[in-house]
């Protein structure tokens, strides 16, 4: 897991010209096509364009300059209405894109992938067994821009039919969308009319006959008036046929007869064949997109130009895409918090540097789809997380964007889902890698998983199609030095996701399970009949063995069920052991590991391309939990990978059983966060409440609490009922937004540690609200080493005035100064429950310290006041000592390591504070205070003749010498 733009595929539904419906996740079109249409002109580099801020009025004027093929006013108005409808239809955002903000628009981040012109001879060249390498362009064939697709070919002949092909994830849908939008806003003046068709939509019609005019009118109602004029449009009419692999085309005359009449009803496939033959509307221009395996369905004599969509083969295109996508100003997603421009720029710069220096991530981002995944992951890690969004759901949605509705081969009667095929083959490879702890695979490894169990010609054909169309989506050649000829998963986390999917789908079966299942099914089919026959024979014949055989038949299915149950327990055991595996190499939590791998910060590794000696797959168990959630199971069912409710329940029970045994151990902070992240991904509050019922201490000290981590902790623990004895969030880089997110957890805590978090006066507003909450049960609040200042302490005193639970408060090193201590002295009596107050190391002088000490002596409940390491004179320290021991009762005042000629009973507390904070405090200032303490010890040692006291004083002096900074 050391370390990723894709826009969804096309699917047009019927009834396009009717009143537009609100966004609905059930409409396939809205899932696949969503492109905001408000762009007028490209800005910046030629492959990107910005958002349009005008309207569609200019498009008619631009078209008019090239001749008016639709001269009547009604026809012109129909075309303009069609443009508006088409633009509105393509402006719908799928849920996967809404995470980037309420005003996010896809047209602000479009970057054209590279299109390489190819020749028929090149297409006929046999592919290697593993065609994962991107072939360099041939000499003399420069990359093509969209505006050049229909330019005359090298011999000067007009190009009427263009076929664009590319593997899954290279951006075919993006290019189609860009061309449609360009036409909607008049940026394709060569075409007076553009009519897009989704071949998936056409294939769903089956053999039902319909004419071309009917197909157009049913989908685009405004075009009814101009349909009779289509033949006159000539080359100014452009048909866009997206996803040709969905159609079974037969160009034989015996299979598909000739038809030139657009009003003649035929099967949709026959109409497409005659359009491509140039027998129907011979002058019309046609753009076809398809996967590589379906290129041969169109004879090359009907194609004027082939173009291979090569993705972002130029790293500069990847950088441009990331810059446009990650620099969105409203990534706060309505939470009121968003990244500053400087933070966004820093994120883009770190990612750009990693693209330059870490070639494996650049190889992954060759596919625009993975650029989208990288951005979605970074947004998840660094922006406030939308409710219910998980890392597993991002990966599942990513696969839905690329594979929804896709089958391996439309000509195969099995109609096997492409995602299901990938789960079976790539999932097997991924799981074998996880189980053997490796991320690099030889060609033999890959072929072994792809070809396992293949016996028929049909299965070999499916494998051939998968290799050509989708293998490059999952695997990439390893570009790390010293590993030639090996392959890796395109994104490391995808290996763990597919391995988890392979398990939860039940695709991993032992030989015993396979044989046992077949036997159980056979016995189940004939069991009733055999039982009936044996029952009759047992009554007629005195055979004592028959009842035994009768009972054995009933036992077989139950034995098989136990075998399956044992297998689930073994998987759960392996998953839990992986989750709680402690490796010195991977001390960071999985969220930091994932962010660092994308941004190029590899932690303890000496070089970003250097692999660890032992791979750790901490995301694998987390993805297993995430895939069992109801939302992800529903999406996987749409992809042809259903997980049965009973299987999900039994897997969850097996996991709960193992977590209940191993989850009680005390975990390091990063491992504890990984455990909570597993529960967050699982999205089952009842499950989490039962497993985490024994958790009493939440120690996340040192874990960098980003917005997503705060959301994880609050989501998992915020709804629990039992109290948490201690919540330690020291040195977690918390901010006020994080405090607000974690408020439900704080309300369950008895001891709350927020030291070393750079919390200022703004955070004290949230702490005041926490203290005033009627459910607050905090008894100990540690806020040391935070720049609270006087303004912050004033807010805290407002909270303490109405609080009845806090008894211990630490304000050590919080920048209070004299003014802060005087404020505390004046308002201390507003709280009647406080027992201990620590205001050490706050730069206060004698007067303020004495005022607070007197107020503490008069407080009804305060027992201990810490004032050491303040700017106190020798006389001031002596006065405070005398005040602390003047009379019985009242608070004791700790100002030094000594009390008279004896060692203070709090000397270890003072030195432990120094040792704990030595790295964060001003060393020169600490050295000066330690010298004062040494002087006090020397004076006390010289003033006593008691050998026991002298020995104690010498011992404390030795501790100070060991504590001093070097």
mmCIF file of N, CA and C in Angstrom, residues 811-904:
data_model
loop_
_atom_site.group_PDB
_atom_site.id
_atom_site.type_symbol
_atom_site.label_atom_id
_atom_site.label_comp_id
_atom_site.label_asym_id
_atom_site.label_seq_id
_atom_site.Cartn_x
_atom_site.Cartn_y
_atom_site.Cartn_z
ATOM 1 N N UNK A 811 -2.992 24.158 32.912
ATOM 2 C CA UNK A 811 -2.753 25.256 31.965
ATOM 3 C C UNK A 811 -1.259 25.543 31.880
ATOM 4 N N UNK A 812 -0.438 24.511 32.078
ATOM 5 C CA UNK A 812 1.009 24.656 32.030
ATOM 6 C C UNK A 812 1.465 25.139 30.655
ATOM 7 N N UNK A 813 2.318 26.165 30.661
ATOM 8 C CA UNK A 813 2.914 26.690 29.422
ATOM 9 C C UNK A 813 1.835 27.037 28.381
ATOM 10 N N UNK A 814 0.932 27.923 28.770
ATOM 11 C CA UNK A 814 -0.138 28.334 27.866
ATOM 12 C C UNK A 814 -0.097 29.831 27.569
ATOM 13 N N UNK A 815 1.028 30.500 27.919
ATOM 14 C CA UNK A 815 1.198 31.908 27.564
ATOM 15 C C UNK A 815 0.320 32.853 28.346
ATOM 16 N N UNK A 816 0.057 32.555 29.626
ATOM 17 C CA UNK A 816 -0.852 33.393 30.399
ATOM 18 C C UNK A 816 -0.203 34.693 30.869
ATOM 19 N N UNK A 817 1.035 34.610 31.348
ATOM 20 C CA UNK A 817 1.684 35.801 31.862
ATOM 21 C C UNK A 817 1.004 36.332 33.119
ATOM 22 N N UNK A 818 1.414 37.539 33.511
ATOM 23 C CA UNK A 818 0.829 38.151 34.711
ATOM 24 C C UNK A 818 -0.665 38.381 34.561
ATOM 25 N N UNK A 819 -1.074 38.876 33.378
ATOM 26 C CA UNK A 819 -2.481 39.196 33.168
ATOM 27 C C UNK A 819 -3.348 37.955 33.277
ATOM 28 N N UNK A 820 -2.863 36.849 32.761
ATOM 29 C CA UNK A 820 -3.642 35.622 32.819
ATOM 30 C C UNK A 820 -3.817 35.110 34.232
ATOM 31 N N UNK A 821 -2.727 35.132 35.036
ATOM 32 C CA UNK A 821 -2.828 34.667 36.411
ATOM 33 C C UNK A 821 -3.696 35.596 37.248
ATOM 34 N N UNK A 822 -3.633 36.891 36.970
ATOM 35 C CA UNK A 822 -4.496 37.821 37.695
ATOM 36 C C UNK A 822 -5.972 37.587 37.348
ATOM 37 N N UNK A 823 -6.229 37.258 36.081
ATOM 38 C CA UNK A 823 -7.600 36.929 35.683
ATOM 39 C C UNK A 823 -8.082 35.682 36.412
ATOM 40 N N UNK A 824 -7.230 34.678 36.503
ATOM 41 C CA UNK A 824 -7.595 33.466 37.228
ATOM 42 C C UNK A 824 -7.850 33.762 38.703
ATOM 43 N N UNK A 825 -7.008 34.606 39.286
ATOM 44 C CA UNK A 825 -7.184 34.942 40.702
ATOM 45 C C UNK A 825 -8.516 35.637 40.948
ATOM 46 N N UNK A 826 -8.929 36.493 39.980
ATOM 47 C CA UNK A 826 -10.163 37.245 40.159
ATOM 48 C C UNK A 826 -11.403 36.375 39.957
ATOM 49 N N UNK A 827 -11.298 35.331 39.116
ATOM 50 C CA UNK A 827 -12.496 34.565 38.764
ATOM 51 C C UNK A 827 -12.463 33.129 39.287
ATOM 52 N N UNK A 828 -11.458 32.820 40.073
ATOM 53 C CA UNK A 828 -11.328 31.432 40.524
ATOM 54 C C UNK A 828 -12.508 30.985 41.380
ATOM 55 N N UNK A 829 -13.081 31.931 42.131
ATOM 56 C CA UNK A 829 -14.177 31.545 43.032
ATOM 57 C C UNK A 829 -15.477 31.276 42.288
ATOM 58 N N UNK A 830 -15.529 31.484 40.947
ATOM 59 C CA UNK A 830 -16.741 31.193 40.187
ATOM 60 C C UNK A 830 -16.959 29.694 40.021
ATOM 61 N N UNK A 831 -15.892 28.905 40.214
ATOM 62 C CA UNK A 831 -16.005 27.450 40.163
ATOM 63 C C UNK A 831 -15.765 26.902 41.562
ATOM 64 N N UNK A 832 -16.606 25.972 42.010
ATOM 65 C CA UNK A 832 -16.530 25.487 43.389
ATOM 66 C C UNK A 832 -16.088 24.043 43.494
ATOM 67 N N UNK A 833 -15.688 23.401 42.338
ATOM 68 C CA UNK A 833 -15.317 21.980 42.389
ATOM 69 C C UNK A 833 -13.835 21.743 42.096
ATOM 70 N N UNK A 834 -13.121 22.723 41.634
ATOM 71 C CA UNK A 834 -11.741 22.518 41.199
ATOM 72 C C UNK A 834 -10.860 22.107 42.378
ATOM 73 N N UNK A 835 -10.042 21.079 42.166
ATOM 74 C CA UNK A 835 -9.169 20.575 43.214
ATOM 75 C C UNK A 835 -7.691 20.787 42.912
ATOM 76 N N UNK A 836 -7.320 20.815 41.632
ATOM 77 C CA UNK A 836 -5.907 20.999 41.273
ATOM 78 C C UNK A 836 -5.816 21.915 40.059
ATOM 79 N N UNK A 837 -4.911 22.886 40.133
ATOM 80 C CA UNK A 837 -4.715 23.851 39.047
ATOM 81 C C UNK A 837 -3.222 23.986 38.776
ATOM 82 N N UNK A 838 -2.824 23.761 37.531
ATOM 83 C CA UNK A 838 -1.417 23.846 37.143
ATOM 84 C C UNK A 838 -1.236 25.019 36.190
ATOM 85 N N UNK A 839 -0.525 26.054 36.651
ATOM 86 C CA UNK A 839 -0.215 27.212 35.803
ATOM 87 C C UNK A 839 1.287 27.424 35.752
ATOM 88 N N UNK A 840 2.053 26.346 35.840
ATOM 89 C CA UNK A 840 3.508 26.439 35.781
ATOM 90 C C UNK A 840 3.966 26.881 34.392
ATOM 91 N N UNK A 841 5.183 27.455 34.374
ATOM 92 C CA UNK A 841 5.850 27.834 33.129
ATOM 93 C C UNK A 841 4.968 28.747 32.272
ATOM 94 N N UNK A 842 4.511 29.853 32.875
ATOM 95 C CA UNK A 842 3.665 30.805 32.158
ATOM 96 C C UNK A 842 4.244 32.209 32.165
ATOM 97 N N UNK A 843 5.481 32.353 32.619
ATOM 98 C CA UNK A 843 6.137 33.657 32.565
ATOM 99 C C UNK A 843 5.563 34.681 33.520
ATOM 100 N N UNK A 844 4.909 34.241 34.597
ATOM 101 C CA UNK A 844 4.303 35.173 35.550
ATOM 102 C C UNK A 844 5.311 35.603 36.604
ATOM 103 N N UNK A 845 5.136 36.828 37.097
ATOM 104 C CA UNK A 845 6.010 37.348 38.129
ATOM 105 C C UNK A 845 5.473 37.142 39.534
ATOM 106 N N UNK A 846 6.164 37.755 40.505
ATOM 107 C CA UNK A 846 5.834 37.542 41.908
ATOM 108 C C UNK A 846 4.430 38.004 42.251
ATOM 109 N N UNK A 847 4.043 39.196 41.786
ATOM 110 C CA UNK A 847 2.771 39.788 42.203
ATOM 111 C C UNK A 847 1.587 38.937 41.747
ATOM 112 N N UNK A 848 1.582 38.580 40.437
ATOM 113 C CA UNK A 848 0.471 37.789 39.912
ATOM 114 C C UNK A 848 0.426 36.416 40.556
ATOM 115 N N UNK A 849 1.605 35.789 40.761
ATOM 116 C CA UNK A 849 1.635 34.461 41.370
ATOM 117 C C UNK A 849 1.122 34.507 42.807
ATOM 118 N N UNK A 850 1.498 35.546 43.539
ATOM 119 C CA UNK A 850 1.046 35.659 44.914
ATOM 120 C C UNK A 850 -0.463 35.883 44.986
ATOM 121 N N UNK A 851 -0.999 36.707 44.045
ATOM 122 C CA UNK A 851 -2.448 36.938 44.035
ATOM 123 C C UNK A 851 -3.205 35.640 43.779
ATOM 124 N N UNK A 852 -2.716 34.837 42.845
ATOM 125 C CA UNK A 852 -3.384 33.573 42.565
ATOM 126 C C UNK A 852 -3.255 32.610 43.737
ATOM 127 N N UNK A 853 -2.095 32.606 44.384
ATOM 128 C CA UNK A 853 -1.901 31.706 45.523
ATOM 129 C C UNK A 853 -2.852 32.060 46.662
ATOM 130 N N UNK A 854 -3.059 33.357 46.901
ATOM 131 C CA UNK A 854 -3.981 33.754 47.950
ATOM 132 C C UNK A 854 -5.422 33.364 47.602
ATOM 133 N N UNK A 855 -5.779 33.545 46.310
ATOM 134 C CA UNK A 855 -7.125 33.129 45.896
ATOM 135 C C UNK A 855 -7.290 31.617 46.038
ATOM 136 N N UNK A 856 -6.215 30.868 45.751
ATOM 137 C CA UNK A 856 -6.282 29.409 45.878
ATOM 138 C C UNK A 856 -6.433 28.984 47.332
ATOM 139 N N UNK A 857 -5.753 29.717 48.256
ATOM 140 C CA UNK A 857 -5.870 29.378 49.666
ATOM 141 C C UNK A 857 -7.299 29.578 50.183
ATOM 142 N N UNK A 858 -8.019 30.536 49.569
ATOM 143 C CA UNK A 858 -9.371 30.820 50.011
ATOM 144 C C UNK A 858 -10.434 29.978 49.287
ATOM 145 N N UNK A 859 -9.991 29.242 48.268
ATOM 146 C CA UNK A 859 -10.952 28.448 47.492
ATOM 147 C C UNK A 859 -11.437 27.274 48.334
ATOM 148 N N UNK A 860 -12.732 26.954 48.276
ATOM 149 C CA UNK A 860 -13.259 25.896 49.161
ATOM 150 C C UNK A 860 -12.812 24.492 48.817
ATOM 151 N N UNK A 861 -12.443 24.239 47.565
ATOM 152 C CA UNK A 861 -12.122 22.853 47.188
ATOM 153 C C UNK A 861 -10.714 22.675 46.634
ATOM 154 N N UNK A 862 -10.040 23.740 46.247
ATOM 155 C CA UNK A 862 -8.721 23.631 45.614
ATOM 156 C C UNK A 862 -7.694 23.115 46.619
ATOM 157 N N UNK A 863 -6.968 22.081 46.213
ATOM 158 C CA UNK A 863 -5.995 21.441 47.101
ATOM 159 C C UNK A 863 -4.564 21.654 46.652
ATOM 160 N N UNK A 864 -4.332 21.874 45.382
ATOM 161 C CA UNK A 864 -2.950 21.947 44.901
ATOM 162 C C UNK A 864 -2.847 22.973 43.787
ATOM 163 N N UNK A 865 -1.822 23.854 43.879
ATOM 164 C CA UNK A 865 -1.566 24.884 42.872
ATOM 165 C C UNK A 865 -0.112 24.780 42.441
ATOM 166 N N UNK A 866 0.118 24.576 41.119
ATOM 167 C CA UNK A 866 1.479 24.464 40.566
ATOM 168 C C UNK A 866 1.903 25.818 40.002
ATOM 169 N N UNK A 867 3.024 26.354 40.565
ATOM 170 C CA UNK A 867 3.528 27.656 40.109
ATOM 171 C C UNK A 867 5.010 27.617 39.736
ATOM 172 N N UNK A 868 5.614 26.465 39.699
ATOM 173 C CA UNK A 868 7.042 26.379 39.385
ATOM 174 C C UNK A 868 7.317 26.802 37.942
ATOM 175 N N UNK A 869 8.562 27.125 37.667
ATOM 176 C CA UNK A 869 9.041 27.544 36.346
ATOM 177 C C UNK A 869 8.408 28.849 35.881
ATOM 178 N N UNK A 870 7.877 29.645 36.801
ATOM 179 C CA UNK A 870 7.475 30.995 36.451
ATOM 180 C C UNK A 870 8.628 31.942 36.780
ATOM 181 N N UNK A 871 8.516 33.186 36.377
ATOM 182 C CA UNK A 871 9.608 34.155 36.560
ATOM 183 C C UNK A 871 9.543 34.721 37.984
ATOM 184 N N UNK A 872 9.838 33.865 38.936
ATOM 185 C CA UNK A 872 9.745 34.237 40.337
ATOM 186 C C UNK A 872 11.134 34.534 40.904
ATOM 187 N N UNK A 873 11.191 35.555 41.731
ATOM 188 C CA UNK A 873 12.449 35.870 42.417
ATOM 189 C C UNK A 873 12.633 34.923 43.603
ATOM 190 N N UNK A 874 13.806 34.935 44.190
ATOM 191 C CA UNK A 874 14.056 34.092 45.365
ATOM 192 C C UNK A 874 13.139 34.481 46.502
ATOM 193 N N UNK A 875 12.940 35.816 46.642
ATOM 194 C CA UNK A 875 12.051 36.274 47.703
ATOM 195 C C UNK A 875 10.608 35.844 47.422
ATOM 196 N N UNK A 876 10.227 35.929 46.136
ATOM 197 C CA UNK A 876 8.868 35.525 45.789
ATOM 198 C C UNK A 876 8.629 34.052 46.045
ATOM 199 N N UNK A 877 9.623 33.218 45.725
ATOM 200 C CA UNK A 877 9.459 31.791 45.982
ATOM 201 C C UNK A 877 9.339 31.511 47.472
ATOM 202 N N UNK A 878 10.121 32.257 48.262
ATOM 203 C CA UNK A 878 10.073 32.042 49.702
ATOM 204 C C UNK A 878 8.728 32.461 50.282
ATOM 205 N N UNK A 879 8.177 33.584 49.775
ATOM 206 C CA UNK A 879 6.874 34.036 50.249
ATOM 207 C C UNK A 879 5.803 33.007 49.909
ATOM 208 N N UNK A 880 5.886 32.451 48.699
ATOM 209 C CA UNK A 880 4.901 31.456 48.294
ATOM 210 C C UNK A 880 5.031 30.182 49.120
ATOM 211 N N UNK A 881 6.286 29.808 49.488
ATOM 212 C CA UNK A 881 6.459 28.632 50.349
ATOM 213 C C UNK A 881 5.838 28.885 51.721
ATOM 214 N N UNK A 882 6.088 30.065 52.219
ATOM 215 C CA UNK A 882 5.550 30.384 53.537
ATOM 216 C C UNK A 882 4.033 30.421 53.516
ATOM 217 N N UNK A 883 3.492 30.934 52.393
ATOM 218 C CA UNK A 883 2.038 31.001 52.294
ATOM 219 C C UNK A 883 1.439 29.600 52.219
ATOM 220 N N UNK A 884 2.125 28.700 51.501
ATOM 221 C CA UNK A 884 1.614 27.345 51.362
ATOM 222 C C UNK A 884 1.611 26.574 52.665
ATOM 223 N N UNK A 885 2.502 26.940 53.599
ATOM 224 C CA UNK A 885 2.564 26.186 54.853
ATOM 225 C C UNK A 885 2.136 27.007 56.049
ATOM 226 N N UNK A 886 1.449 28.148 55.796
ATOM 227 C CA UNK A 886 1.115 29.057 56.887
ATOM 228 C C UNK A 886 0.079 28.490 57.828
ATOM 229 N N UNK A 887 -0.890 27.794 57.318
ATOM 230 C CA UNK A 887 -1.975 27.319 58.182
ATOM 231 C C UNK A 887 -2.529 26.022 57.635
ATOM 232 N N UNK A 888 -3.247 25.339 58.491
ATOM 233 C CA UNK A 888 -3.889 24.115 58.048
ATOM 234 C C UNK A 888 -5.018 24.437 57.084
ATOM 235 N N UNK A 889 -5.265 23.529 56.118
ATOM 236 C CA UNK A 889 -6.324 23.736 55.130
ATOM 237 C C UNK A 889 -5.843 24.639 54.021
ATOM 238 N N UNK A 890 -6.664 24.796 53.013
ATOM 239 C CA UNK A 890 -6.294 25.601 51.867
ATOM 240 C C UNK A 890 -5.380 24.842 50.927
ATOM 241 N N UNK A 891 -5.133 25.434 49.760
ATOM 242 C CA UNK A 891 -4.359 24.767 48.710
ATOM 243 C C UNK A 891 -2.869 24.797 49.007
ATOM 244 N N UNK A 892 -2.188 23.740 48.713
ATOM 245 C CA UNK A 892 -0.731 23.712 48.776
ATOM 246 C C UNK A 892 -0.178 24.313 47.497
ATOM 247 N N UNK A 893 0.884 25.096 47.628
ATOM 248 C CA UNK A 893 1.489 25.792 46.506
ATOM 249 C C UNK A 893 2.851 25.171 46.238
ATOM 250 N N UNK A 894 3.031 24.665 45.015
ATOM 251 C CA UNK A 894 4.290 24.019 44.618
ATOM 252 C C UNK A 894 5.060 24.995 43.745
ATOM 253 N N UNK A 895 6.209 25.479 44.228
ATOM 254 C CA UNK A 895 7.023 26.437 43.466
ATOM 255 C C UNK A 895 8.431 25.931 43.233
ATOM 256 N N UNK A 896 8.835 24.873 43.922
ATOM 257 C CA UNK A 896 10.211 24.410 43.797
ATOM 258 C C UNK A 896 10.267 22.930 44.134
ATOM 259 N N UNK A 897 11.505 22.386 44.035
ATOM 260 C CA UNK A 897 11.721 20.982 44.378
ATOM 261 C C UNK A 897 11.879 20.777 45.871
ATOM 262 N N UNK A 898 11.975 21.879 46.628
ATOM 263 C CA UNK A 898 12.213 21.767 48.065
ATOM 264 C C UNK A 898 11.101 22.444 48.842
ATOM 265 N N UNK A 899 10.952 21.975 50.067
ATOM 266 C CA UNK A 899 10.073 22.601 51.036
ATOM 267 C C UNK A 899 10.899 22.774 52.312
ATOM 268 N N UNK A 900 11.432 23.988 52.485
ATOM 269 C CA UNK A 900 12.362 24.217 53.585
ATOM 270 C C UNK A 900 13.673 23.496 53.295
ATOM 271 N N UNK A 901 14.081 22.643 54.211
ATOM 272 C CA UNK A 901 15.319 21.883 54.021
ATOM 273 C C UNK A 901 15.039 20.463 53.523
ATOM 274 N N UNK A 902 13.787 20.152 53.188
ATOM 275 C CA UNK A 902 13.424 18.803 52.743
ATOM 276 C C UNK A 902 13.046 18.828 51.264
ATOM 277 N N UNK A 903 13.083 17.661 50.663
ATOM 278 C CA UNK A 903 12.663 17.507 49.266
ATOM 279 C C UNK A 903 11.145 17.524 49.198
ATOM 280 N N UNK A 904 10.618 18.291 48.253
ATOM 281 C CA UNK A 904 9.166 18.348 48.090
ATOM 282 C C UNK A 904 8.642 16.992 47.607
#
